CSV table of C-alpha atoms in Angstrom, one decimal:
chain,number,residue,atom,x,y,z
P,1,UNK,CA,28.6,-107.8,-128.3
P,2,UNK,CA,31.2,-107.2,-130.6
P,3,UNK,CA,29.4,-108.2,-133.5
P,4,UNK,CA,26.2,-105.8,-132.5
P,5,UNK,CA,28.9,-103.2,-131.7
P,6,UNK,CA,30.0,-103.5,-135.6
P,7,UNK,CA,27.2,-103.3,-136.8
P,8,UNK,CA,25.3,-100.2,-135.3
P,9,UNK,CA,28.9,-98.7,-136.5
P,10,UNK,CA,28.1,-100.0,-140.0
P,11,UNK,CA,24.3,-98.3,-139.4
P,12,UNK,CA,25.6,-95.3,-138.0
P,13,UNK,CA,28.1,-94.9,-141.3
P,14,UNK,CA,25.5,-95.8,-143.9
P,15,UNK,CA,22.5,-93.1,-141.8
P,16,UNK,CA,25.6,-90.8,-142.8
P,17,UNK,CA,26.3,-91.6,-146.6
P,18,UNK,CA,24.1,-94.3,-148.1
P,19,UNK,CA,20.7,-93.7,-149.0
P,20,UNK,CA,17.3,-94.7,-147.6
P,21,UNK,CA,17.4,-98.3,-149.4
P,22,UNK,CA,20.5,-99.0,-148.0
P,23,UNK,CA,19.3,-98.4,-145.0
P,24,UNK,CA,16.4,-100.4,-144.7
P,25,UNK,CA,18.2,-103.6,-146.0
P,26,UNK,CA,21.1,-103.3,-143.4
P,27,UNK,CA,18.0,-102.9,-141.1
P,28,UNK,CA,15.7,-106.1,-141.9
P,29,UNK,CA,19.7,-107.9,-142.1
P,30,UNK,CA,20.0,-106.6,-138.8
P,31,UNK,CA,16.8,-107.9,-137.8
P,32,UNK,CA,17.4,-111.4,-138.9
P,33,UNK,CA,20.4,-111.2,-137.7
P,34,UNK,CA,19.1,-110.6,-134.0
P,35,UNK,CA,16.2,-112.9,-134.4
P,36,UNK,CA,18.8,-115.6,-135.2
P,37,UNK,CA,20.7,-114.9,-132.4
P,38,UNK,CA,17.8,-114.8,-129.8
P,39,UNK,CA,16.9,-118.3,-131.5
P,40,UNK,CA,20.3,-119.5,-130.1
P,41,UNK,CA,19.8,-118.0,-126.6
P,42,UNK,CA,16.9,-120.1,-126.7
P,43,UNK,CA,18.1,-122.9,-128.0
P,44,UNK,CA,20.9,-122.8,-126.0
P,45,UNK,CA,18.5,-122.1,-122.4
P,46,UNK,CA,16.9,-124.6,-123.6
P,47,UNK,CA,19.9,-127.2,-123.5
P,48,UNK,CA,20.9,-126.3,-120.4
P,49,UNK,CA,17.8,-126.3,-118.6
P,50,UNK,CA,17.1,-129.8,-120.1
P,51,UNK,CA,20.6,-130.6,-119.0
P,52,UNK,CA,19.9,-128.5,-115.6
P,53,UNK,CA,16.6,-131.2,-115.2
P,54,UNK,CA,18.4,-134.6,-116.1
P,55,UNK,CA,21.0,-133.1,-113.0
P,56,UNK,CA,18.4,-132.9,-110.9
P,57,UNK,CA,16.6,-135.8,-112.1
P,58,UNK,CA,19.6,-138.0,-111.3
P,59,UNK,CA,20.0,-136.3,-107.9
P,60,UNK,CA,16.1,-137.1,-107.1
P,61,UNK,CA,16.9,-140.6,-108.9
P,62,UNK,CA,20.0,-141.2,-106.3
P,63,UNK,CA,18.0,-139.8,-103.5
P,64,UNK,CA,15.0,-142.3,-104.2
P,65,UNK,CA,17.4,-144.9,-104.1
P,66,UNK,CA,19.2,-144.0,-101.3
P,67,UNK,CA,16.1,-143.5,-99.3
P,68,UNK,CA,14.7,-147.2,-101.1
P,69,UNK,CA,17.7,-148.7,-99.3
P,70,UNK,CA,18.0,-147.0,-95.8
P,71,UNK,CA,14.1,-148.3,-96.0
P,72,UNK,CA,14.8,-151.5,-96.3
P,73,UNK,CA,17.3,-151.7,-94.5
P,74,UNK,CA,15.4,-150.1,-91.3
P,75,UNK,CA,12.6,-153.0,-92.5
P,76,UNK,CA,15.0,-155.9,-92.5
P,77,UNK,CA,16.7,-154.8,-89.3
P,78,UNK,CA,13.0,-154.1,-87.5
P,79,UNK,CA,12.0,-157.7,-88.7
P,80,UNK,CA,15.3,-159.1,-87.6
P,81,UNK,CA,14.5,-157.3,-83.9
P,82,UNK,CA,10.8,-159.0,-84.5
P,83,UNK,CA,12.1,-162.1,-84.8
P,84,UNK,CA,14.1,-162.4,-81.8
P,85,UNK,CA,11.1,-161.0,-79.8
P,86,UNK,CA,9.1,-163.5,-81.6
P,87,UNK,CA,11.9,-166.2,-80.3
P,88,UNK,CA,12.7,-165.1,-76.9
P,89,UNK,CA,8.8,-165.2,-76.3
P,90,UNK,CA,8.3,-168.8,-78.0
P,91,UNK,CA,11.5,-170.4,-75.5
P,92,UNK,CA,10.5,-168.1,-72.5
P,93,UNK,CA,8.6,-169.5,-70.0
P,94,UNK,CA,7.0,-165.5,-69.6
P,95,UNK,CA,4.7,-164.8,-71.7
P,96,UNK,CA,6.5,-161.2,-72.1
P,97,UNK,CA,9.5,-159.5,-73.6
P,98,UNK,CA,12.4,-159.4,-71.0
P,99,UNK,CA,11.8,-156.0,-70.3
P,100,UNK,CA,8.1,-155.6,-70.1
P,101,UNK,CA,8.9,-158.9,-67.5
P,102,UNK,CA,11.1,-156.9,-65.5
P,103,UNK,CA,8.9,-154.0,-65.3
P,104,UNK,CA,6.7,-156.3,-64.1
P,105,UNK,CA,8.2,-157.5,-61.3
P,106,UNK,CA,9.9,-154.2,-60.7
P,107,UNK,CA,6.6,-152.6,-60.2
P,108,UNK,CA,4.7,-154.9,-58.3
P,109,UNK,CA,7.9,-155.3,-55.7
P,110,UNK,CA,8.5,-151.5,-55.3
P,111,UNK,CA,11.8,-152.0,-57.0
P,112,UNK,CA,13.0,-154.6,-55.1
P,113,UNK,CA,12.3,-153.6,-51.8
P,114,UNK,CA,10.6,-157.0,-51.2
P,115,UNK,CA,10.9,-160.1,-52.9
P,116,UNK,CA,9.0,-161.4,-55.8
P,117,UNK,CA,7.5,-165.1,-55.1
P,118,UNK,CA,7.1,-167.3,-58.3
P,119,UNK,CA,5.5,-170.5,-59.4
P,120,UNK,CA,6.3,-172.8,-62.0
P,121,UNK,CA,3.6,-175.0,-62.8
P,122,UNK,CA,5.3,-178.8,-62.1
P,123,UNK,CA,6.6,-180.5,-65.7
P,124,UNK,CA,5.4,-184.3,-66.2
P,125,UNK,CA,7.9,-186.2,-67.5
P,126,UNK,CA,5.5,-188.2,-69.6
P,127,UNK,CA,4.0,-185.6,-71.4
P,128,UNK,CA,5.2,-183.8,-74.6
P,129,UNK,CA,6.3,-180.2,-74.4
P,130,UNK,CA,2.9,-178.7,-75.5
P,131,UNK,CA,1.5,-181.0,-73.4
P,132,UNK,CA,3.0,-179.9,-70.5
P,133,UNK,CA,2.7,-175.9,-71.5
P,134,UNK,CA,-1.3,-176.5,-72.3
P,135,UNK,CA,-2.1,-178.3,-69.0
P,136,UNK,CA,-3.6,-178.3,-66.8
P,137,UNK,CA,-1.2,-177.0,-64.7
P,138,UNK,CA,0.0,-179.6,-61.1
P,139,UNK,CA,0.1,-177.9,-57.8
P,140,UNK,CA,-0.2,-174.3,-58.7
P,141,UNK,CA,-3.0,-173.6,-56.9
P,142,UNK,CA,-2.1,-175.5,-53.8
P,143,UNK,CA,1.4,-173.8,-53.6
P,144,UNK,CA,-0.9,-170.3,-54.2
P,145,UNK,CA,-3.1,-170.9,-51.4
P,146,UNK,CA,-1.1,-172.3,-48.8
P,147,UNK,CA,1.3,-169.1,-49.3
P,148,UNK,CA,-1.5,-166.5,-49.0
P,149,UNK,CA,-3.0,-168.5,-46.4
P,150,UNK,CA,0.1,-168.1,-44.1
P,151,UNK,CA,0.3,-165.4,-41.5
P,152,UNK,CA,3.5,-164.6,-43.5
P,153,UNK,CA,2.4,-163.9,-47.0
P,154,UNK,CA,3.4,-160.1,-46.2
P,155,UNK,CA,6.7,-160.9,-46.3
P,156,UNK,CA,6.4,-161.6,-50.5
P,157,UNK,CA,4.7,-160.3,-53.0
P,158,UNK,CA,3.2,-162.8,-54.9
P,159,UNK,CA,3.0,-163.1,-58.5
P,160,UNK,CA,0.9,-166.0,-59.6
P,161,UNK,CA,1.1,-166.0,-63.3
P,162,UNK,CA,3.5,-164.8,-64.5
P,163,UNK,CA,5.3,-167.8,-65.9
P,164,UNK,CA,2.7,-169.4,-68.5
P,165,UNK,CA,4.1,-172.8,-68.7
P,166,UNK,CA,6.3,-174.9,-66.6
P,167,UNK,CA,10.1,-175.0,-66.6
P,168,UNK,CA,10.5,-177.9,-69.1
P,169,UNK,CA,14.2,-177.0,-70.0
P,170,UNK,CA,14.4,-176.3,-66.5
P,171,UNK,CA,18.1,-175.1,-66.3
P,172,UNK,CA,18.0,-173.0,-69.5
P,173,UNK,CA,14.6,-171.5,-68.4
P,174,UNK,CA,15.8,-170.3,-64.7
P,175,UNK,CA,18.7,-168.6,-67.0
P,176,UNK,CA,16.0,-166.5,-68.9
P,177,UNK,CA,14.2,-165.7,-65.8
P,178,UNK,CA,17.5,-164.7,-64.1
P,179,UNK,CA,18.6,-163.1,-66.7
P,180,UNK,CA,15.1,-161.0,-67.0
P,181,UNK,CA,14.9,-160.5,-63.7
P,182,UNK,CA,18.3,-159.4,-63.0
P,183,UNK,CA,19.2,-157.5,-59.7
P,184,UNK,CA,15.5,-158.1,-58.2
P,185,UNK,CA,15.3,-160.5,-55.1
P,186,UNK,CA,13.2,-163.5,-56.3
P,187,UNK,CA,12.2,-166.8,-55.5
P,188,UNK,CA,11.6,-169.4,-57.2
P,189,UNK,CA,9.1,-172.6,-56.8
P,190,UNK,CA,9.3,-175.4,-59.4
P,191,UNK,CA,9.0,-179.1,-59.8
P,192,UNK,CA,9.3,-182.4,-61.5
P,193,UNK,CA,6.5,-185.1,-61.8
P,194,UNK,CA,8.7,-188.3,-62.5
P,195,UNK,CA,6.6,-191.5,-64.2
P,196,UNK,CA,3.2,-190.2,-63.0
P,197,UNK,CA,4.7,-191.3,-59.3
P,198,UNK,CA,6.7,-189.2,-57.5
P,199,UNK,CA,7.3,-185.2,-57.2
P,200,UNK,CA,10.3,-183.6,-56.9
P,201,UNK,CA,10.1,-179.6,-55.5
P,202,UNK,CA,12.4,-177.1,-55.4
P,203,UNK,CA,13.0,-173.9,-54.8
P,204,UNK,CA,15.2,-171.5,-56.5
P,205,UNK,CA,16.1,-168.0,-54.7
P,206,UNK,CA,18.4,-165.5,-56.0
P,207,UNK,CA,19.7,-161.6,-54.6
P,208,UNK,CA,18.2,-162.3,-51.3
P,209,UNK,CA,21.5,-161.4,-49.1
P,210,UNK,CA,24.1,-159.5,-50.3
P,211,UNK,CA,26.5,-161.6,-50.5
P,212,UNK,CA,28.9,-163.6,-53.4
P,213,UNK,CA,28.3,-167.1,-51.5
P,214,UNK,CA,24.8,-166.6,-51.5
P,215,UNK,CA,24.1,-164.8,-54.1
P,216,UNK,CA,21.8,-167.7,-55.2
P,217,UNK,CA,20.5,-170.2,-52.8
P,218,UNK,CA,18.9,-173.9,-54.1
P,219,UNK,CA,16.5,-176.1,-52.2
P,220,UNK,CA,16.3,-179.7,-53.5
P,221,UNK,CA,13.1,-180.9,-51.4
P,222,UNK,CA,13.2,-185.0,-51.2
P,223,UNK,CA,11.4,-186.8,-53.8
P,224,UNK,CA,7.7,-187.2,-52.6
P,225,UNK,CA,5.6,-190.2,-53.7
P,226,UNK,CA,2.2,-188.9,-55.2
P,227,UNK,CA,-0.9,-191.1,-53.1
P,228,UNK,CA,-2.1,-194.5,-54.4
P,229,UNK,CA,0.8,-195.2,-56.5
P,230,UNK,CA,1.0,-198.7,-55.1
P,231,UNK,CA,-2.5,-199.0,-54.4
P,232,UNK,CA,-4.6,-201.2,-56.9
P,233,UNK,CA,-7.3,-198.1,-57.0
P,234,UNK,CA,-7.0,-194.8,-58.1
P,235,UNK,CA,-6.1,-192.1,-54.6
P,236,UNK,CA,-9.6,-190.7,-53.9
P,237,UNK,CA,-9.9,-186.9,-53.4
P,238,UNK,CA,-9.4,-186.2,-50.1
P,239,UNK,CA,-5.9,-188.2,-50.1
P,240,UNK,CA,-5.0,-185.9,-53.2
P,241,UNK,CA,-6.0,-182.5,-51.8
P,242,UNK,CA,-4.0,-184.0,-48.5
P,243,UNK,CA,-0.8,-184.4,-50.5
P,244,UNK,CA,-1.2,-180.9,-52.3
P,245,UNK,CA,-1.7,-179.0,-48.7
P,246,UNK,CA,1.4,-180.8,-47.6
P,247,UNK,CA,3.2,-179.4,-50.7
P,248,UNK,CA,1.8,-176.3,-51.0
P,249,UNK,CA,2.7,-175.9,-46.9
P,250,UNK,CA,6.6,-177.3,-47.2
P,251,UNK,CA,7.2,-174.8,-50.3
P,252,UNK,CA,5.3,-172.0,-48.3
P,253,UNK,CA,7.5,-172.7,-45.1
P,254,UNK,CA,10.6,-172.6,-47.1
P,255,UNK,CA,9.8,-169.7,-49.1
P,256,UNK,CA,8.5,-167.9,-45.7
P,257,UNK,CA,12.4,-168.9,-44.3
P,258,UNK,CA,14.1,-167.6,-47.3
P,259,UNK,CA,12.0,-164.2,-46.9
P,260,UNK,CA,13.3,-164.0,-43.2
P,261,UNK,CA,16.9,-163.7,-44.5
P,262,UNK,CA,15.9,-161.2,-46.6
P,263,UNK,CA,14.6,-159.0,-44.1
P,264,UNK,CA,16.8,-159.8,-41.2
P,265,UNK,CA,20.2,-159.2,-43.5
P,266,UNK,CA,18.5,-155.7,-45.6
P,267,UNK,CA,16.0,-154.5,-42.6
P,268,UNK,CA,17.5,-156.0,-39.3
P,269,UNK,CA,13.9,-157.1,-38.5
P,270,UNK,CA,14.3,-159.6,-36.2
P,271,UNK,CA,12.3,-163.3,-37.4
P,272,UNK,CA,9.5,-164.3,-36.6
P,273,UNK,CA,8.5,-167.3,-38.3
P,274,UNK,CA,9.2,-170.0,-36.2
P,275,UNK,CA,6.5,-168.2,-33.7
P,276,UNK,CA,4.0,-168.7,-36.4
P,277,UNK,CA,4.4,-172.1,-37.3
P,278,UNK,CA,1.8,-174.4,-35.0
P,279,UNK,CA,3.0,-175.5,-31.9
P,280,UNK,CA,2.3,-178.9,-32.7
P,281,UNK,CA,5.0,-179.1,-35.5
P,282,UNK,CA,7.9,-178.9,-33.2
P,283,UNK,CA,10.7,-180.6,-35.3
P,284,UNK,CA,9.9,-177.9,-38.3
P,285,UNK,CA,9.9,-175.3,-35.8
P,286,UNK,CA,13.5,-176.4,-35.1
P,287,UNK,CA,14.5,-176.5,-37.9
P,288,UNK,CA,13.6,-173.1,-39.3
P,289,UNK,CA,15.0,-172.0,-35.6
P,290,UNK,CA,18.5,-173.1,-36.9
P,291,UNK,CA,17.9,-171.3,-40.1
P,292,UNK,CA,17.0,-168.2,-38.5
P,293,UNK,CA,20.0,-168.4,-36.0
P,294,UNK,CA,22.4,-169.4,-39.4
P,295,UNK,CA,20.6,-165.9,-40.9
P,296,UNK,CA,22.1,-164.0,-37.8
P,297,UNK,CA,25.7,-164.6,-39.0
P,298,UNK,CA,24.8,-163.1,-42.0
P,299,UNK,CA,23.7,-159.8,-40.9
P,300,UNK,CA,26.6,-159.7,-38.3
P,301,UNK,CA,28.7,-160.1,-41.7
P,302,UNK,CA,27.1,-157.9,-43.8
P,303,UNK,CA,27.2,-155.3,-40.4
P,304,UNK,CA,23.4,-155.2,-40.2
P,305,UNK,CA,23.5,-156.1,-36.6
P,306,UNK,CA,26.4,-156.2,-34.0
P,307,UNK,CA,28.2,-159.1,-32.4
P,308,UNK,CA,25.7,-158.8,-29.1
P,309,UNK,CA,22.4,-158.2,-30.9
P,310,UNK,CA,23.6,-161.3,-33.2
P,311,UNK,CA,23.7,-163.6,-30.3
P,312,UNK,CA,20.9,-162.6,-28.4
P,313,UNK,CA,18.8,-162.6,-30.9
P,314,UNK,CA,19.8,-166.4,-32.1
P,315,UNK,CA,19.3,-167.5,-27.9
P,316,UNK,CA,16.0,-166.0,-28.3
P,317,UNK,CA,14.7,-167.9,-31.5
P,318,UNK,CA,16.8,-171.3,-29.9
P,319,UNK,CA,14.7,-170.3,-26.8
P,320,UNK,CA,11.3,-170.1,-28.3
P,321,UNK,CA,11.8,-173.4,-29.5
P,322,UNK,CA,13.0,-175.2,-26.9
P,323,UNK,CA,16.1,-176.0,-28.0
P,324,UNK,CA,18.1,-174.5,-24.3
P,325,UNK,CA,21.6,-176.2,-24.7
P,326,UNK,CA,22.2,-173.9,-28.0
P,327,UNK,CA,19.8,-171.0,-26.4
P,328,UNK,CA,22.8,-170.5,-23.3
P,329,UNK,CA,25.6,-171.1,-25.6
P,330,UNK,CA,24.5,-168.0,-27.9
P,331,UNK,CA,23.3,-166.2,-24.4
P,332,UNK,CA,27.1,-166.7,-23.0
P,333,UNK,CA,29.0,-165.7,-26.2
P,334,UNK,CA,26.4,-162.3,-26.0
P,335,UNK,CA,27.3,-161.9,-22.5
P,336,UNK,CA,30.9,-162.4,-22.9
P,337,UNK,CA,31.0,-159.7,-25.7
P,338,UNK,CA,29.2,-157.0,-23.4
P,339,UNK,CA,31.6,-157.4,-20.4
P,340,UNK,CA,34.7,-156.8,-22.6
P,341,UNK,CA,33.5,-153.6,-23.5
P,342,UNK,CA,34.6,-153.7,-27.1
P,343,UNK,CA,31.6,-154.5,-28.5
P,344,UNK,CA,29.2,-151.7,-29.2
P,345,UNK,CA,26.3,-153.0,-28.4
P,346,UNK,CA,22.7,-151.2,-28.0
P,347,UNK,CA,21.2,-151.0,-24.8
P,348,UNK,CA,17.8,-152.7,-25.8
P,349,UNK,CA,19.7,-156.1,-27.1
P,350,UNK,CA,21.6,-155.6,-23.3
P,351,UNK,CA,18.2,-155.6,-22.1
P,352,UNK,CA,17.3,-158.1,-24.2
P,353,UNK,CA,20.2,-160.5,-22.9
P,354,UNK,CA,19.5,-159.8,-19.1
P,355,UNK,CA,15.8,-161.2,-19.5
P,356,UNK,CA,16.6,-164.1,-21.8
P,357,UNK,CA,19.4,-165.2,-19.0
P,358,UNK,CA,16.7,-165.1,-16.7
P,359,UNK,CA,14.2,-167.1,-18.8
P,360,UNK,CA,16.7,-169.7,-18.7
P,361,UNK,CA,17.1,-169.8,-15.6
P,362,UNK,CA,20.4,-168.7,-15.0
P,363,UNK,CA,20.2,-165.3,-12.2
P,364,UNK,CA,24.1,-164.9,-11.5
P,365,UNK,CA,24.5,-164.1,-15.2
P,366,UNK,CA,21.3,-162.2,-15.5
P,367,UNK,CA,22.8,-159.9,-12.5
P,368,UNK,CA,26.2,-159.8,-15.3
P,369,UNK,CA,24.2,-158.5,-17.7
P,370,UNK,CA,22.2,-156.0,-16.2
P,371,UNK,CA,25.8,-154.3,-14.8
P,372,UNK,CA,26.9,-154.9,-18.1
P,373,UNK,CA,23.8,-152.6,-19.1
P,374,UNK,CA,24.6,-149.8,-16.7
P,375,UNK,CA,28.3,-149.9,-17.7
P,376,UNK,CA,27.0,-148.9,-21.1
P,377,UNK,CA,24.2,-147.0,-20.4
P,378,UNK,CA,27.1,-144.6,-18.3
P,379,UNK,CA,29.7,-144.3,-21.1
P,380,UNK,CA,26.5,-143.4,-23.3
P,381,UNK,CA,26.0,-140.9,-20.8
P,382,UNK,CA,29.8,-139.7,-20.9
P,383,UNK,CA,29.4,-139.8,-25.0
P,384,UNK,CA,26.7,-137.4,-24.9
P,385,UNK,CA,28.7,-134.9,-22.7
P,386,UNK,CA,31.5,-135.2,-24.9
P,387,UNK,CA,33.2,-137.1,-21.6
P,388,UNK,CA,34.0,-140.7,-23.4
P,389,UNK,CA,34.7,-142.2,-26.5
């Protein structure tokens, strides 16, 4: 600016004393001396717009890399998360991710609400691990149709399937189903075939009662020798399809007992198995009587049922079973606990008592009972007024 300023003061001075020529050199100097300038602005714009597009070209150069590396890194962690999925679903014995598993099971038990029922196809000992996970699977079907056959199969919800192959690390595999699984009630049915001779069952339950010490529960049936193993000729069907049923009816029993636990400790329904087991299979009907009196104590702990309704209830599954030396020892200790008036008992198990004294033939302590019942059916009287506590 300076420079221009000088010289339109040096035009101004000669347009006042020098002559026409002088003037119209100092004008084309001018000129030149603008149009040199202007070359400069260019040249310089110029330099700093190429300098202006190697900035930016460095920024889009950083930026390319940077996003170049956040991509591969997403890619190596996505195949890193593929990987383990592809792992976890080569050693599970699901075919499904842990959490599409759970969902599974989640759904098809209303959350829990009742248990899920599993098989495990049976692992032979003598066969490879693809062997075992091609098949064809043992007893599968036999366990599956004895269970819905039963008059109990309500009680579970079945979900034949599910596991693809059978347990052949069969510790580590129960830990990936429990661990899928989580906080669902499930149980479990697996099995061992040992030299092509004998089968060993069991049963595997797990968050069926509330409770640390049985948190889990295992059943280790006794080792069961397949038919014609010491026979010269092969077993024929029928002897096969015999042994199956007899499987599939034990694991279906035992799973049914199991269930009863379940609903006496979370529900307070009161069992009912050992009424649908045939007569003629007395001794099992004991012995699922004296698991159905052991579930009682549970629900008494857990406070699902009181002291009296406990008791009666076990004298009436001892009763329906025969077994009367254990049905009037539960009956007295019910009986005992309603006259002392601290238990708070309701007036249906009181009922309840009265008539199962009477079934066993015993009327002075019936009579007991039935004061016993108008004793509380008074102070539930007084409660209501506000009389009584």
């Amino acid at each position: 600016m300076s420079s221009l300023s000088g010289n339109l003061l040096t035009l101004y001075k000669i347009k006042q004393d020098g002559s026409f020529r002088d003037q119209q050199e100092l004008l084309h100097q001018l000129r030149e001396l603008e149009a040199g300038n202007a070359q400069q602005r260019t040249l310089q714009n110029e330099s700093q717009a190429a300098r202006d597009r190697v900035h930016e070209a460095a920024i889009d150069h950083s930026y390319e890399i940077e996003r170049d590396w956040r991509q591969a890194r997403i890619g190596i962690e996505v195949k890193a998360i593929q990987d383990k999925m592809d792992r976890d679903l080569t050693e599970a014995p699901f075919s499904y991710t842990s959490n599409d598993f759970y969902a599974l099971v989640h759904d098809a038990t209303r959350g829990g609400e009742v248990p899920a029922l599993l098989v495990a196809p049976f692992v032979r000992d003598n066969l490879s691990g693809q062997e075992n996970a091609d098949g064809p699977h043992s007893f599968r079907v036999a366990i599956r149709r004895k269970w819905l056959q039963s008059p109990w199969s309500s009680d579970l919800v079945s979900l034949d399937g599910a596991l693809k192959r059978p347990l052949i690390s069969t510790d580590v595999d129960i830990l990936h189903i429990q661990r899928a699984l989580r906080d669902l009630p499930v149980i479990l049915v697996y099995g061992e075939v040992q030299s092509s001779s004998r089968v060993w069952p069991a049963l595997c339950a797990w968050n069926i009662v509330d409770s640390p010490e049985l948190r889990s529960v295992q059943v280790n049936f006794p080792p069961v020798p397949l038919p014609g193993v010491n026979q010269q000729n092969p077993p024929d069907s029928d002897s096969i399809l015999a042994f199956e049923d007899e499987l599939g009816g034990s694991t279906a029993i035992t799973a049914g007992l199991i269930a009863e636990w379940f609903h006496l400790v979370k529900y307070g329904r009161i069992p009912r198995l050992h009424t649908l087991i045939p007569v003629a299979l007395n001794s099992e009907r004991r012995v699922i009587a004296a698991g159905l009196a052991a579930s009682f104590e549970v629900a008494l702990e857990r406070g699902r049922v009181d002291i009296v309704s406990a008791r009666v209830g076990q004298a009436s599954v001892y009763l329906d079973v025969g077994l009367r030396a254990q049905a009037i020892s539960a009956a007295s200790q019910a009986l005992a606990a309603t006259e002392s008036g601290t238990a708070h008992a309701a007036t249906q198990s009181i009922r309840r008592l009265a008539e199962v004294l009477d079934t066993l033939g015993l009327p002075d302590e019936a009579n007991r009972a039935r004061l016993a019942l108008e004793a509380a059916a008074r102070r539930a009287i007084l409660r209501n007024f506000g009389w009584g506590s």
